[in-house]
Each structure stands twice: as C-alpha cells, then as structure tokens.
Amino acid sequence: MKKFMSALLCFLLLGQSVPLQAAAASKVLLLYSADSEEDMAQVRILDSLLGHFAGDIAVVSDEAFTPQTAAGYTHVFYAGLKRRKLPPAAAAYLNSFSGPLLAMGYNTEQLQRFSFVTIGEDINASGIFPPDAKQPLPIVHADGEASSYALFQTSAAPSASVILYANRLEDGQPVPILLQDGQSYYFASDKIDNPYGQVLGEAMFPLFKTKPASGHNAYLRLEDIRPGSDPAVLRQIADYLKDEHIPYIMSVIPVNMDTGQHMADVPELVDVLQYMQKNGGSIVLHGYSHQYRPDEKTGEGFEFWDVLRNSPIFQEADLNSKRKTRADFADEAAYKAYIQAGRTFEENYIRKRIEHGVQELTVHKLYPLAFEAPHYTMSQTGYQVASEYFSTYVGRVQISDETWTHSYVPSYETRPSFLHGMRLLPETIGFYDMAMVQEGKDPIRDMLSHAKEQAQFSDSYIAGFYHPALGVAHLRVLIKELKKVPHLHWIDLQKQPNTVKIPNLKIHTDANGIHVQDDTPLSVYKVKEMLGHAQSDTLLVILWISGTAVLLFLLNIGYLIWKRKEQLHG
C-alpha cells in the first residue's frame, strides 16, 4: 500500500504548476446540504480532514450562506449530502469561485463547473487505486468485512483527469471516483468514513500545496490510571520506558468511585506519578471519575454521555425520566426550551467535573496537559466546553449527537472547527485488548496491522494505548515491534505547546517543559492533600513533635541551672 499512496501523490503532483510548499494562511469555506444528524457526521469528518491544512474553517449550510460573508476564502469544499435544489446565492458562488473547489455527493449537476462529470447509479466497490498503482487499497470495515458504503457510478469528459478509480464489486471494472478539471474536483460519494476519508485526506496535500513531513509521529498512552492502580507496576513500566528513551502519555482519573478514594488517599501512587512526570510521562485528564451513573464502575462508565439513553448528559444521574422528543411537546417553542435546559445542565456538569479534576491533580503537583473524554464519548456541546479549558485533545472524536457509536479518527493531527481551537492528537492503532486474547487472537498483531496501514499515509500518527494493570511483559513485546516501524518519532507533550486553564490556575508547556501559575486559594483539595500527607507521615510528625519537646525540655533545664547559678553568685 506504500506504493499505492506514493503513486497517488506522484499523480497529483503532475498536475501542480506550483511547487509544494508549507500551506499559507488558508481560509476554508465548508458549505453543505444536509438535513439530519447522520449527514452532519459526514460534515464533521470532512472538517477533521481539513483541520490539518487550515486553521480558519467556516462551516455553513447552503441555506444560511450569504455572499456578503464569503470574502477571502482560499479554498471551498461542498458536501452535497441531500438531494435538493441549491439556493441561488450558494449556487452562484460555487460556480464563480476561482480557487480550488472540491465537491462530494449530490447536486453538482446544478453547477456548470462540474459539467465534466456525469453521475449515475450507486455502486459498491472492492478497492480504490490511482491510475499508476499496481495494487488497489481494499475497501473494508474495521472487522475486515467488505464495506457497504455506496459510491456513485461516474463518467468523465475528455477534459477531466481521473485521480482515483474504484473497482466495481460486481465485475471488477474501474470506475472514476475522484476527478479533476482545472480548479474543480469531484468525489463520487456522500460518505467519507475511512478508508475514503484517509485517501481523500491524502489528496488534499497537493490541493493545499502542502509538503508532507518525513516520518510519523507516535505516542503510547497508559490508560485509566486512578486511585487503586498498583504503584509498583507503574514504577516498573516507567523505568522500562525511561530505559527505552520513549516519552509517553498517562491518562489519569483523579477519583475512584468504586473505592471512594481520591489522590490524597493514595500517597504512594502520587509519588510514582510524580516520578513518571519527571521521567518522560505527560498527564492527560481522563475525566473526573470516568462514570456517570452510580452503578457504573470507574474506568468503565461513560462520564460525559448517558449511554443508557444514548444521549448527552441532560439530567442528574439518579433521575430516570426518559429523553424527550419533539413528539412529546405541543409546540416547537416548548421543545426548544427543553433542549436548551438540557444543554445548560450539560455545560455546568462538564465544567464542574473538568475544574475539579484539574484541581485535584495539580494540588499534588500532577499537571494535566490535555484532555481525553472517557470512551471518546462527548457531545458537540461538550467539545465546546472542553475547549474553554484545554488546547489539546487526545484520542478519537464522537461526530454524532444522536449516538456515541459513530466516532472518527483522521490519520493525522488536526484542528477541526467543531473542536473550537483544540488540536486533536489522533489515536490510530487501538489497544492491547484482553478480549482478543480470550478469543485466541493476538492483540499486538492487530495493533501492528493498524500501524502498518497508518504508516502509508502522509503525516500520519501511529498511536495506541495500553492498560498498565496488565503489567510490563506485553508492553515490552508491543514496543519492540513498534520500534521496527521506520521513521517513528515519539512525541513528548511536555515539549509541545499546550495550555490548560481553569479559574486562578494556568498550566502551559513549551520547549522548556511545564510552567504553572497557581493563584488558587486554600481549597478542599489542598486541605485534603495536607491531611493526606499528615496521615502518610504520621511517624515523622510524631518524631518531630517529640524531638521538639525534648529540645525545649533541655533548654528549659539549662535555663534553670543558669538562673540558679546567677542567684548563688548574686
């Protein structure tokens, strides 16, 4: 597949009259036609791909578009996810835009600039390939089954270039799916889940005149560290990674609701985490308690998503009222008021948990540098709230507000507009899954298969996670195999620009490491921390008090003797 991606980039470069260079300050308009949350998930995937190339992305529906706000865009992308007549203003703008414009899906027959492509019926395909590739990229789901995502049968005018073909499933015949005519590009599908998204992302490098970096960034994340985690095992893992000169990420949960323990209750764990932080480990806040409902276990629960109702957190966990729909209300205004009340509750709930989590860690001199939602589940409102505190998000992103099961991860680092300025460090190769072991499968082999796939894409991350409770033995094997991937660069979050802010506290990192500005007053966390130290150092305190008492007693005896001598000589 490396040859596949090389062939794709080489073919794309042939049509470039301007040498590839670092992308200038690109300003992107992502215009869409959609009428469902399922459609919006595809918009967010496209947003995720674009965020690698542009920091200024406007996501606008065709119905909300106005020419008055359309000045200054360098690139335009149109996602036609529903068949409908384009508003005249949107159609006129798309036809007249002089820069690169990539369209996908429906409605391009309404645009003169796309007359070079004729769209027919839906087809299924078995692989994707550029004209010069000898082997196609298979189209499969994560479970290895053939993808059922439909592509559109297309035919191209003589003036057009075909950038990508697909093998039609029924007969293996090549069908154009990514075509170009001048500054106009067309992708023949209304779905861009991977692998389509990965291939489309690769095609964007020359479109943005961006040169890919050499090599691949990588990270290992030690997952679900919390009060109750074994400090001895963590220290063993820390020493191993230190000896291997591999920086790593620690996903830390400050509170264990199963045992009722906070960080102040586990001083030995705090000591080890401080050691890890000083020797290559970077802390990520992984929720506050990693659970929402009382019957959910810490580390297993969905803290920022109501998985029972498959909805955002709209109410207290002990309330059993069902999530209401539009049909439960007499009018639209009442329904909107209900939704707004739920979102207000959700915002306050997330803020409280994030602020408490950061406070509880920093009082122990443990400094979170990024955020990771438990199970990668969080609503769009949740991402907006998280962005008020963190500049960096780690993992994968939920792209639907209707179900937690629709998530996405691009191959490369990105700043999609729906993360409101946060950069996403993608987790791309999965984790050491004990369920696979129980089925007689090898999870390391599975992770390496994903790593091999990711290594074919430009600027890709090779990143996964490991539960330290499994011990160091499996980790040694995993690291040994990952180090065989060519041109791997292990990222160190402590040396990258990150910012974390809560009231009265700011943490930021740069090439010189971690910097903390802490103006927080005495809080319950600081009191507990002091009490925790008092409990763990009881013997030291007793010795200090006893020693002080003995010293004062001796000084008093000395004073009395001196005073007695003064009186005898007086």
mmCIF file of C-alpha atoms in Angstrom, residues 4 7 24 44 53 55 134 172 188 202 211 220 234 276 317 342 357 381 403 445 460 491 522 540 563:
data_model
loop_
_atom_site.group_PDB
_atom_site.id
_atom_site.type_symbol
_atom_site.label_atom_id
_atom_site.label_comp_id
_atom_site.label_asym_id
_atom_site.label_seq_id
_atom_site.Cartn_x
_atom_site.Cartn_y
_atom_site.Cartn_z
ATOM 1 C CA PHE A 4 -0.380 2.994 -3.627
ATOM 2 C CA ALA A 7 1.502 6.657 -6.800
ATOM 3 C CA ALA A 24 -0.106 29.683 3.603
ATOM 4 C CA ARG A 44 -17.528 16.720 10.720
ATOM 5 C CA PHE A 53 -4.316 22.132 6.467
ATOM 6 C CA GLY A 55 -6.802 26.875 10.992
ATOM 7 C CA LYS A 134 -0.481 -1.828 -9.333
ATOM 8 C CA GLY A 172 -14.013 -5.512 -11.039
ATOM 9 C CA ALA A 188 -18.186 10.390 -6.072
ATOM 10 C CA GLU A 202 -4.003 12.264 1.135
ATOM 11 C CA LYS A 211 4.515 19.207 1.587
ATOM 12 C CA LEU A 220 1.850 5.386 23.759
ATOM 13 C CA LEU A 234 3.520 1.688 37.247
ATOM 14 C CA MET A 276 6.800 9.391 35.910
ATOM 15 C CA ALA A 317 -27.706 10.581 37.101
ATOM 16 C CA GLY A 342 -30.702 20.123 28.992
ATOM 17 C CA GLY A 357 -10.327 17.105 38.009
ATOM 18 C CA THR A 381 -21.565 20.964 23.299
ATOM 19 C CA THR A 403 -25.303 8.092 19.107
ATOM 20 C CA ARG A 445 -0.618 -8.360 15.806
ATOM 21 C CA SER A 460 0.084 10.046 9.995
ATOM 22 C CA ILE A 491 6.145 12.852 20.758
ATOM 23 C CA LEU A 522 -6.996 27.306 50.034
ATOM 24 C CA LEU A 540 7.661 11.759 61.030
ATOM 25 C CA LYS A 563 19.407 31.055 86.661
#
